[in-house]
Coordinates of C-alpha atoms and ligand atoms in Angstrom, one line a residue:
M50 CA 4.7 268.4 200.7
T51 CA 1.2 269.7 201.3
A52 CA -1.5 267.4 200.4
E53 CA -4.0 269.1 198.0
L54 CA -7.6 269.1 198.4
A55 CA -10.3 268.7 199.5
E56 CA -13.4 268.9 201.5
A57 CA -11.8 267.1 204.5
P58 CA -11.7 269.3 207.6
S59 CA -8.4 271.5 207.4
S60 CA -7.5 270.1 211.0
D61 CA -7.5 266.6 209.3
I62 CA -5.3 267.5 206.4
D63 CA -3.0 269.4 208.9
R64 CA -2.7 266.3 210.9
L65 CA -2.0 264.2 207.9
N66 CA 0.8 266.6 206.8
R67 CA 2.4 266.8 210.3
V68 CA 2.5 263.0 210.8
F69 CA 3.9 262.6 207.1
S70 CA 6.6 265.1 207.9
D71 CA 7.5 263.8 211.3
Q72 CA 7.7 260.2 210.0
K73 CA 10.2 261.6 207.2
D74 CA 12.5 263.2 209.8
A75 CA 12.1 260.1 212.0
F76 CA 13.2 257.8 208.9
E77 CA 16.0 260.3 208.1
A78 CA 17.2 259.9 211.6
E79 CA 17.1 256.1 211.6
R80 CA 17.5 254.9 208.0
H81 CA 18.3 251.3 209.0
R82 CA 16.2 250.1 212.1
P83 CA 18.1 247.2 213.4
I84 CA 16.7 243.8 212.7
D85 CA 16.1 243.1 216.4
Q86 CA 14.2 246.2 216.9
R87 CA 11.9 245.2 213.9
K88 CA 11.4 241.8 215.3
A89 CA 10.5 243.5 218.6
D90 CA 7.9 245.7 216.7
L91 CA 6.4 242.6 215.1
K92 CA 6.3 240.7 218.5
K93 CA 4.4 243.7 220.1
I94 CA 1.8 243.5 217.3
E95 CA 1.5 239.7 217.8
D96 CA 1.2 240.1 221.6
M97 CA -1.4 243.0 221.4
V98 CA -3.5 241.0 218.9
K99 CA -3.6 238.1 221.2
A100 CA -4.3 240.2 224.1
R101 CA -7.0 242.3 222.4
A102 CA -8.7 239.5 220.1
E103 CA -11.9 239.7 221.8
D104 CA -12.1 243.5 221.7
F105 CA -11.5 243.4 217.9
A106 CA -14.1 240.6 217.4
K107 CA -16.6 242.9 219.2
A108 CA -15.6 246.1 217.2
I109 CA -15.9 244.1 213.9
D110 CA -19.1 242.5 215.1
A111 CA -20.5 246.0 215.9
D112 CA -19.4 247.5 212.6
F113 CA -21.0 244.8 210.6
S114 CA -24.0 244.6 212.8
R115 CA -23.1 240.9 213.1
R116 CA -19.9 239.4 212.2
S117 CA -19.2 235.6 213.4
H118 CA -16.6 235.8 216.2
S119 CA -15.4 232.5 214.9
E120 CA -14.7 233.8 211.5
T121 CA -13.0 236.9 212.9
A122 CA -10.9 234.7 215.0
V123 CA -9.5 232.7 212.1
A124 CA -9.5 235.3 209.3
E125 CA -8.5 238.4 211.3
T126 CA -6.8 237.6 214.5
G127 CA -5.4 234.2 213.8
F128 CA -4.3 235.3 210.4
T129 CA -2.4 238.5 211.6
I130 CA -0.6 236.5 214.4
A131 CA 0.6 233.9 212.0
T132 CA 1.8 236.6 209.6
A133 CA 3.7 238.6 212.3
K134 CA 5.3 235.4 213.7
H135 CA 6.3 234.0 210.2
T136 CA 7.9 237.5 209.3
R137 CA 9.7 237.6 212.7
Q138 CA 11.0 234.1 212.2
H139 CA 12.5 234.9 208.5
L140 CA 13.4 238.3 208.9
T141 CA 17.1 237.9 209.4
Q142 CA 17.4 235.8 206.1
W143 CA 15.1 238.3 204.2
A144 CA 17.1 241.2 205.1
T145 CA 20.5 239.8 204.6
T146 CA 22.4 241.4 201.8
K147 CA 22.6 239.0 199.0
R148 CA 26.0 238.3 197.1
K149 CA 25.8 238.0 193.3
P150 CA 28.6 236.5 191.0
V151 CA 30.5 239.0 188.9
P152 CA 31.5 238.4 185.3
M153 CA 35.2 237.7 184.5
T154 CA 35.6 241.2 183.1
L155 CA 34.6 242.8 186.5
V156 CA 36.7 240.5 188.7
P157 CA 38.3 241.2 191.5
G158 CA 35.0 243.5 192.2
K159 CA 32.4 242.4 194.5
A160 CA 28.6 242.5 193.7
Y161 CA 25.7 242.4 196.0
V162 CA 22.1 243.5 196.7
R163 CA 21.4 245.4 199.8
R164 CA 17.6 245.2 201.0
E165 CA 16.9 248.8 202.1
P166 CA 13.5 250.1 203.7
K167 CA 11.8 252.4 201.1
G168 CA 11.0 254.8 203.7
V169 CA 7.8 256.3 204.8
V170 CA 4.8 254.3 203.2
G171 CA 0.9 254.6 203.3
I172 CA -1.5 251.5 203.7
I173 CA -5.1 252.3 202.6
A174 CA -7.4 249.4 203.9
P175 CA -11.0 248.3 203.0
W176 CA -13.8 247.3 205.4
N177 CA -14.3 243.7 204.5
Y178 CA -11.4 242.3 206.8
P179 CA -10.8 245.6 208.6
M180 CA -8.2 244.2 210.9
Q181 CA -6.3 241.8 208.6
L182 CA -6.1 244.0 205.7
A183 CA -4.6 246.8 207.7
L184 CA -2.1 244.8 210.0
A185 CA -0.8 242.2 207.4
P186 CA 0.5 244.9 205.2
L187 CA 1.7 246.9 208.4
V188 CA 3.6 243.9 209.4
A189 CA 5.4 243.6 206.1
A190 CA 6.3 247.3 206.2
L191 CA 7.5 247.2 209.7
G192 CA 9.6 244.0 208.9
A193 CA 11.1 245.9 206.0
G194 CA 12.1 248.7 208.3
C195 CA 9.6 251.5 207.2
R196 CA 7.6 254.1 208.8
V197 CA 3.8 253.5 208.3
M198 CA 0.8 255.4 208.1
I199 CA -2.6 253.5 207.9
K200 CA -6.0 254.7 206.7
P201 CA -8.7 252.3 207.8
S202 CA -12.0 252.2 206.0
E203 CA -14.7 254.8 207.0
F204 CA -17.4 251.8 206.8
T205 CA -15.8 250.1 209.9
P206 CA -15.2 253.1 212.4
R207 CA -15.2 251.1 215.5
T208 CA -12.4 248.9 214.1
G209 CA -10.5 252.0 213.0
E210 CA -10.8 253.4 216.5
L211 CA -9.4 250.3 218.1
L212 CA -6.5 250.3 215.6
L213 CA -5.6 253.8 216.5
E214 CA -6.0 253.1 220.3
T215 CA -4.0 249.8 220.2
L216 CA -1.4 251.0 217.8
S217 CA -0.8 254.4 219.2
G218 CA -0.2 252.4 222.6
L219 CA 2.6 250.4 220.9
F220 CA 4.3 252.9 218.6
S221 CA 5.1 256.6 218.4
E222 CA 3.2 258.4 215.7
D223 CA 6.4 259.1 213.8
H224 CA 6.8 255.3 213.4
V225 CA 3.1 253.9 212.9
A226 CA 0.2 256.3 212.7
V227 CA -3.6 255.7 212.0
I228 CA -5.4 258.3 210.2
E229 CA -9.1 258.0 210.2
G230 CA -11.5 259.7 208.0
G231 CA -13.7 259.2 204.8
P232 CA -13.0 259.5 201.0
D233 CA -11.8 263.0 201.2
V234 CA -9.2 262.2 203.9
A235 CA -8.3 259.1 201.9
A236 CA -7.9 261.3 198.7
A237 CA -5.6 263.6 200.5
F238 CA -3.7 260.6 202.0
S239 CA -3.1 259.1 198.6
S240 CA -1.8 262.4 197.2
L241 CA 1.2 262.5 199.8
P242 CA 4.4 261.8 198.3
F243 CA 5.1 258.4 200.0
D244 CA 7.8 256.1 199.3
H245 CA 5.4 253.4 198.7
L246 CA 1.5 253.3 198.7
F247 CA -0.3 250.0 199.3
Y248 CA -4.0 250.0 198.5
T249 CA -6.6 247.5 199.0
G250 CA -10.1 247.9 197.7
S251 CA -12.3 248.4 194.6
T252 CA -10.8 248.5 191.1
H253 CA -12.7 251.9 190.7
V254 CA -10.9 253.6 193.6
G255 CA -7.7 251.9 192.9
R256 CA -7.6 253.5 189.6
I257 CA -8.1 256.9 191.4
V258 CA -5.2 255.9 193.8
A259 CA -3.0 255.0 191.1
K260 CA -3.4 258.3 189.4
A261 CA -2.7 260.3 192.6
A262 CA 0.4 258.3 193.2
A263 CA 1.6 258.8 189.7
E264 CA 1.6 262.5 190.4
N265 CA 4.4 261.8 192.8
L266 CA 5.8 258.8 191.1
T267 CA 5.1 256.9 194.2
P268 CA 5.3 253.1 193.6
V269 CA 1.9 251.4 194.2
T270 CA 0.6 248.1 195.1
L271 CA -2.8 247.7 194.3
E272 CA -4.9 244.7 195.9
L273 CA -8.1 245.0 194.1
G274 CA -11.2 242.8 193.4
G275 CA -13.3 241.3 190.3
K276 CA -15.2 238.4 189.5
S277 CA -13.4 235.2 190.6
P278 CA -14.7 232.2 188.8
T279 CA -14.9 228.7 190.4
V280 CA -15.2 225.9 187.7
V281 CA -16.3 222.2 188.4
A282 CA -14.7 219.7 185.8
P283 CA -17.1 217.0 184.3
D284 CA -15.0 214.4 186.6
F285 CA -15.7 216.0 189.9
N286 CA -18.6 215.1 192.3
L287 CA -20.9 218.0 192.2
D288 CA -22.0 217.4 195.9
E289 CA -18.4 217.5 197.0
A290 CA -17.8 220.6 195.1
A291 CA -20.8 222.3 196.7
K292 CA -19.3 221.6 200.1
T293 CA -16.2 223.9 199.6
I294 CA -17.9 226.4 197.1
A295 CA -20.7 227.1 199.5
W296 CA -18.1 227.6 202.4
G297 CA -16.1 230.0 200.3
K298 CA -19.0 231.9 199.1
F299 CA -21.0 232.4 202.2
L300 CA -18.1 232.9 204.7
N301 CA -18.3 236.7 205.9
A302 CA -21.6 236.6 203.7
G303 CA -19.5 236.7 200.4
Q304 CA -17.6 239.9 201.5
T305 CA -14.2 238.3 200.7
C306 CA -12.2 239.5 197.7
V307 CA -11.1 235.9 196.8
A308 CA -14.6 234.5 197.4
P309 CA -15.9 232.4 194.4
D310 CA -18.0 235.2 192.5
Y311 CA -19.7 232.6 190.3
A312 CA -19.6 229.0 189.5
M313 CA -19.4 227.1 186.1
V314 CA -20.6 223.6 186.2
P315 CA -21.2 220.9 183.3
R316 CA -24.2 222.2 181.4
G317 CA -27.5 220.5 182.4
S318 CA -26.3 220.3 186.2
E319 CA -27.0 223.9 187.2
A320 CA -30.1 223.4 189.0
S321 CA -29.0 220.5 190.8
F322 CA -25.7 222.1 191.8
G323 CA -27.7 225.2 192.9
E324 CA -29.8 222.9 195.2
A325 CA -26.5 221.2 196.5
I326 CA -25.2 224.8 197.3
M327 CA -28.4 225.6 199.3
R328 CA -28.2 222.4 201.1
E329 CA -24.7 223.1 202.3
A330 CA -25.5 226.6 203.1
N331 CA -28.4 225.5 205.2
R332 CA -26.1 222.8 206.9
M333 CA -23.4 225.3 207.6
W334 CA -25.5 228.3 208.5
P335 CA -29.1 227.1 209.6
N336 CA -31.5 229.7 210.4
V337 CA -29.5 232.6 209.3
A338 CA -31.9 235.1 210.9
E339 CA -30.6 234.1 214.5
N340 CA -27.3 232.5 213.5
D341 CA -24.4 234.5 215.0
D342 CA -22.1 232.9 212.8
Y343 CA -23.9 234.3 209.6
T344 CA -22.4 237.5 209.0
A345 CA -24.4 240.6 207.9
I346 CA -23.8 243.2 205.1
V347 CA -21.6 246.0 206.2
S348 CA -23.9 248.8 205.1
E349 CA -27.6 249.5 204.1
R350 CA -26.2 250.8 200.8
H351 CA -24.3 247.6 200.1
H352 CA -27.4 245.6 201.3
T353 CA -29.8 247.4 199.0
R354 CA -27.4 247.0 196.1
L355 CA -27.4 243.2 196.5
G356 CA -31.3 243.1 196.8
E357 CA -31.6 245.0 193.6
M358 CA -29.1 242.7 191.8
V359 CA -31.1 239.5 192.8
E360 CA -34.5 241.4 192.0
E361 CA -33.2 242.4 188.5
A362 CA -32.2 238.6 188.1
R363 CA -35.6 237.3 189.2
N364 CA -37.4 239.9 186.8
S365 CA -35.4 238.6 184.1
G366 CA -36.8 235.2 184.5
A367 CA -33.8 233.5 186.1
T368 CA -34.4 231.0 188.8
V369 CA -33.6 232.2 192.4
L370 CA -32.9 229.9 195.2
Q371 CA -32.9 231.5 198.6
A372 CA -32.6 230.3 202.2
D373 CA -35.7 230.7 204.3
F374 CA -35.4 234.0 206.1
D375 CA -37.8 236.3 208.0
A376 CA -36.1 239.7 208.3
T377 CA -38.5 241.0 211.0
R378 CA -37.8 238.0 213.3
A379 CA -34.0 238.8 212.7
G380 CA -34.2 242.3 213.8
N381 CA -31.4 243.2 211.5
T382 CA -32.2 244.7 208.2
R383 CA -28.6 244.1 207.0
L384 CA -28.7 240.2 206.8
F385 CA -28.9 238.9 203.2
P386 CA -29.7 235.1 203.1
P387 CA -27.5 232.6 201.1
T388 CA -28.9 233.0 197.4
V389 CA -28.2 231.2 194.3
V390 CA -29.2 232.4 190.8
I391 CA -29.4 229.9 188.0
N392 CA -28.1 230.9 184.6
P393 CA -28.4 234.6 184.8
S394 CA -28.0 236.4 181.7
P395 CA -24.8 238.1 181.1
D396 CA -26.0 241.6 180.7
L397 CA -27.4 241.6 184.3
Q398 CA -25.5 243.5 187.0
L399 CA -25.0 240.4 188.9
M400 CA -22.7 239.1 185.9
R401 CA -21.1 242.5 184.9
E402 CA -19.9 243.5 188.5
E403 CA -18.1 241.9 191.2
I404 CA -21.0 240.8 193.5
F405 CA -19.3 241.0 197.0
G406 CA -22.2 239.4 198.8
P407 CA -24.0 236.0 199.5
V408 CA -25.2 235.5 195.9
L409 CA -23.9 232.7 193.7
P410 CA -24.7 232.7 190.0
V411 CA -24.3 229.2 188.4
L412 CA -23.7 228.8 184.9
G413 CA -23.3 225.9 182.6
H414 CA -20.1 225.1 180.7
D415 CA -19.6 222.9 177.6
G416 CA -16.3 221.6 178.8
L417 CA -13.2 223.2 180.2
T418 CA -12.0 224.7 177.1
Q419 CA -15.1 226.6 176.6
A420 CA -15.2 227.6 180.4
A421 CA -11.6 229.0 180.0
K422 CA -12.8 230.9 176.9
H423 CA -15.5 232.3 178.9
I424 CA -13.2 233.5 181.7
N425 CA -10.7 235.0 179.3
Q426 CA -13.2 237.1 177.7
G427 CA -13.7 239.0 181.1
E428 CA -11.2 240.9 183.1
R429 CA -8.3 239.0 184.7
P430 CA -9.7 237.7 187.9
L431 CA -8.0 237.9 191.3
A432 CA -8.6 234.3 192.0
L433 CA -9.6 231.4 190.0
Y434 CA -10.6 227.9 191.3
I435 CA -10.8 224.6 189.6
H436 CA -12.3 221.3 190.9
S437 CA -11.0 218.2 189.2
K438 CA -10.2 214.7 190.3
S439 CA -7.1 214.8 188.1
P440 CA -4.2 217.2 188.7
T441 CA -3.4 216.9 185.1
T442 CA -6.8 218.3 184.2
A443 CA -6.6 221.0 186.7
R444 CA -3.1 222.1 185.7
S445 CA -4.1 222.1 182.2
F446 CA -7.0 224.4 182.9
L447 CA -4.7 226.7 184.8
A448 CA -2.4 226.9 181.7
K449 CA -5.4 228.1 179.7
T450 CA -6.2 231.0 181.9
L451 CA -4.6 233.9 184.0
S452 CA -5.6 235.2 187.5
G453 CA -3.9 236.7 190.4
G454 CA -3.8 233.6 192.3
A455 CA -5.4 230.2 192.3
A456 CA -6.6 227.0 194.0
V457 CA -7.5 223.5 193.2
N458 CA -10.3 221.7 194.7
V459 CA -11.0 224.3 197.4
P460 CA -11.5 228.0 197.2
M461 CA -9.4 230.7 198.8
L462 CA -6.6 228.7 200.7
H463 CA -3.8 229.9 198.5
L464 CA -3.9 233.0 200.6
S465 CA -3.3 231.2 203.9
V466 CA 0.3 230.0 202.4
E467 CA 2.6 232.6 203.9
D468 CA 5.3 231.9 201.3
L469 CA 2.9 232.3 198.3
P470 CA 2.6 236.0 196.7
F471 CA -0.9 237.3 197.2
G472 CA -2.0 239.7 194.6
G473 CA -3.9 240.3 191.3
V474 CA -3.0 240.8 187.7
G475 CA -4.6 243.3 185.3
H476 CA -7.8 244.7 186.6
S477 CA -7.5 242.6 189.8
G478 CA -4.3 244.5 190.8
Q479 CA -0.6 244.7 190.6
G480 CA 2.1 243.8 193.0
A481 CA 2.0 241.2 195.8
Y482 CA 2.4 240.7 199.4
H483 CA 2.6 237.9 202.2
G484 CA 5.6 236.2 203.5
E485 CA 9.0 237.7 201.7
Y486 CA 6.8 239.1 198.7
G487 CA 5.3 241.6 201.6
F488 CA 8.9 242.2 202.8
L489 CA 10.2 242.9 199.3
T490 CA 7.1 245.2 198.6
F491 CA 8.4 247.7 201.2
T492 CA 12.1 247.0 200.4
H493 CA 14.3 248.7 197.8
E494 CA 16.8 246.1 196.5
R495 CA 19.8 248.4 196.0
A496 CA 22.5 247.1 193.5
V497 CA 26.0 247.6 194.5
F498 CA 29.3 246.9 192.7
E499 CA 32.5 247.3 194.9
A500 CA 35.8 247.8 193.2
P501 CA 39.0 247.4 194.9
V502 CA 41.2 250.7 195.0
W503 CA 42.9 249.5 191.6
H504 CA 40.5 247.8 189.3
P505 CA 41.5 246.4 185.8
S506 CA 38.5 248.4 184.2
R507 CA 40.9 251.3 184.2
L508 CA 42.7 249.4 181.4
I509 CA 39.8 249.9 179.1
Q510 CA 39.6 253.6 179.4
P511 CA 40.5 255.6 176.4
P512 CA 42.8 255.9 174.5
Y513 CA 41.4 252.5 173.4
G514 CA 44.4 250.2 172.6
K515 CA 45.4 246.4 172.9
M516 CA 44.0 246.1 176.4
F517 CA 40.7 247.2 175.2
E518 CA 40.6 244.7 172.4
F519 CA 41.4 241.8 174.8
F520 CA 38.6 242.9 177.0
K521 CA 36.2 243.1 174.2
K522 CA 37.3 239.4 173.5
L523 CA 36.8 238.3 177.0
Q524 CA 33.3 240.0 176.8
G525 CA 32.4 237.9 173.8
G526 CA 32.7 240.8 171.5
Ligands
NAD892 P1 -13.1 251.1 198.4 O1 -12.2 251.2 197.2 O2 -14.4 251.6 198.5 O3 -12.4 251.5 199.9 C1 -11.1 251.1 200.2 C2 -10.2 252.1 200.8 O4 -10.1 253.3 199.9 C3 -10.9 252.9 202.1 O5 -10.2 253.1 203.1 C4 -11.5 254.2 201.5 O6 -11.6 255.3 202.4 C5 -10.6 254.5 200.5 N1 -11.0 255.5 199.4 C6 -12.2 255.8 199.1 N2 -12.2 256.8 198.2 C7 -10.9 257.2 197.9 C8 -10.2 258.0 197.1 N3 -10.9 258.8 196.3 N4 -8.9 258.0 197.1 C9 -8.1 257.3 198.0 N5 -8.7 256.3 198.7 C10 -10.1 256.2 198.8 O7 -13.1 249.3 198.8 P2 -14.1 248.5 199.6 O8 -15.6 248.7 199.3 O9 -13.8 249.0 201.0 O10 -13.5 247.2 199.4 C11 -14.3 246.3 198.6 C12 -13.3 246.0 197.4 O11 -12.2 245.8 197.7 C13 -13.8 244.8 196.6 O12 -13.6 245.1 195.1 C14 -12.9 243.6 196.9 O13 -12.8 242.7 196.0 C15 -11.7 244.4 197.2 N6 -10.6 243.8 198.1 C16 -9.5 243.3 197.6 C17 -8.8 242.7 198.5 C18 -7.3 242.3 197.9 O14 -6.6 241.7 198.6 N7 -7.1 242.1 196.7 C19 -9.0 242.3 199.7 C20 -10.3 242.9 200.1 C21 -11.0 243.6 199.3

């Protein structure tokens, strides 16, 4: 059970192995945490998040060098509280053993599915919503009755510290543990023989995590990224579309896995749509240099990458629209103003990689069939958005494409519906969570058949005779 690797200090690896082993022992000692206690665990998280909401907002603000407290309130604390409450309210029903009908040949036996906790599970979280994306999977895992180790992102160390402080105040380390550290610790973490590994982050690292998990035959959930398109049908008013698309794109400065990555609008309207996006960006986040509601980029490296992408597009001759912005006056080198790039060429980095920043490429389409064809040529996205006045048109567009999730006439809100599964498909991920789907991710559905002391199946044991022939007939054979 020793994690191989790495350049991580041996004390970190020692702790990792010790906590893992303690959690395994604790799980063996209590395989079925009573539902009431699980509900109490969730209530503790809910109450802690409410009580420490401002501390989390400050920590995330400091990690980003500026993160809108309002966006943190809705997308991190509010989201986590709602998830914990929803899970608590439905837990009894989700955890109940499910009876299943038995075929005539197996009467009078009973069949049912026991929903068992998988055991000790790992959660690897990214930096972009560093609280929500650590705590929402934790809620699902605790609801399922698991023991949980969480590895927060090294890019948001203050939030990681606060997660450690708050969770260690609520749970013993053999129940919930926060393991801090960089990629070396993360690599050692993902090589532990967990009973389930839940990873949120880039597709590149997701592949590494999946390989490490495969060594142990550990089941994985991969919540990855990709280029999520947003398409405007010819019947939809472009100014109206710009209102929701600009919001979805520039919230958290575009550092949202389900943010619209690029837009496709009827050909010929790219420039006017780009201007409408900039108008909406300026209306929602005026004076980005001094606007505390406009979030900064998480690191200098990520900021430089965005700058290089836009520069490459500009040098290629594409039109770039950018909000007025004076970096010196802002006193923050990690702010990146809302930006639109009209018709960038497909070979640019901007169109090859997930952007993950406040830059919106706008492309033209020649109708929804061509737009679908364009999308289907790329990897399957995490989310897809279609704006149309006609539900029939929107649904027929959905039928022509495939994505992890989708929303009509507004980006991102599918992830706020607790009872919808949230996850990717293909390169944008595998598995899903939220609501009962999250509970099931960390649950083993164990099939049980119970026969009475004497069961007619004995009649079909060899030597095969008349009863066997009768059973065959009953079976349809
Ligand atoms: P990342 O992959 O760089 O990091 C995520 C986590 O992986 C961090 O905790 C990091 O320490 C860890 N990690 C790094 N190297 C590792 C290794 N070798 N082995 C194991 N773990 C390792 O991702 P990121 O940059 O923090 O996040 C951005 C990406 O995440 C974007 O692509 C975005 O779309 C995606 N994302 C997806 C979702 C979703 O729900 N599908 C949500 C948020 C972000």
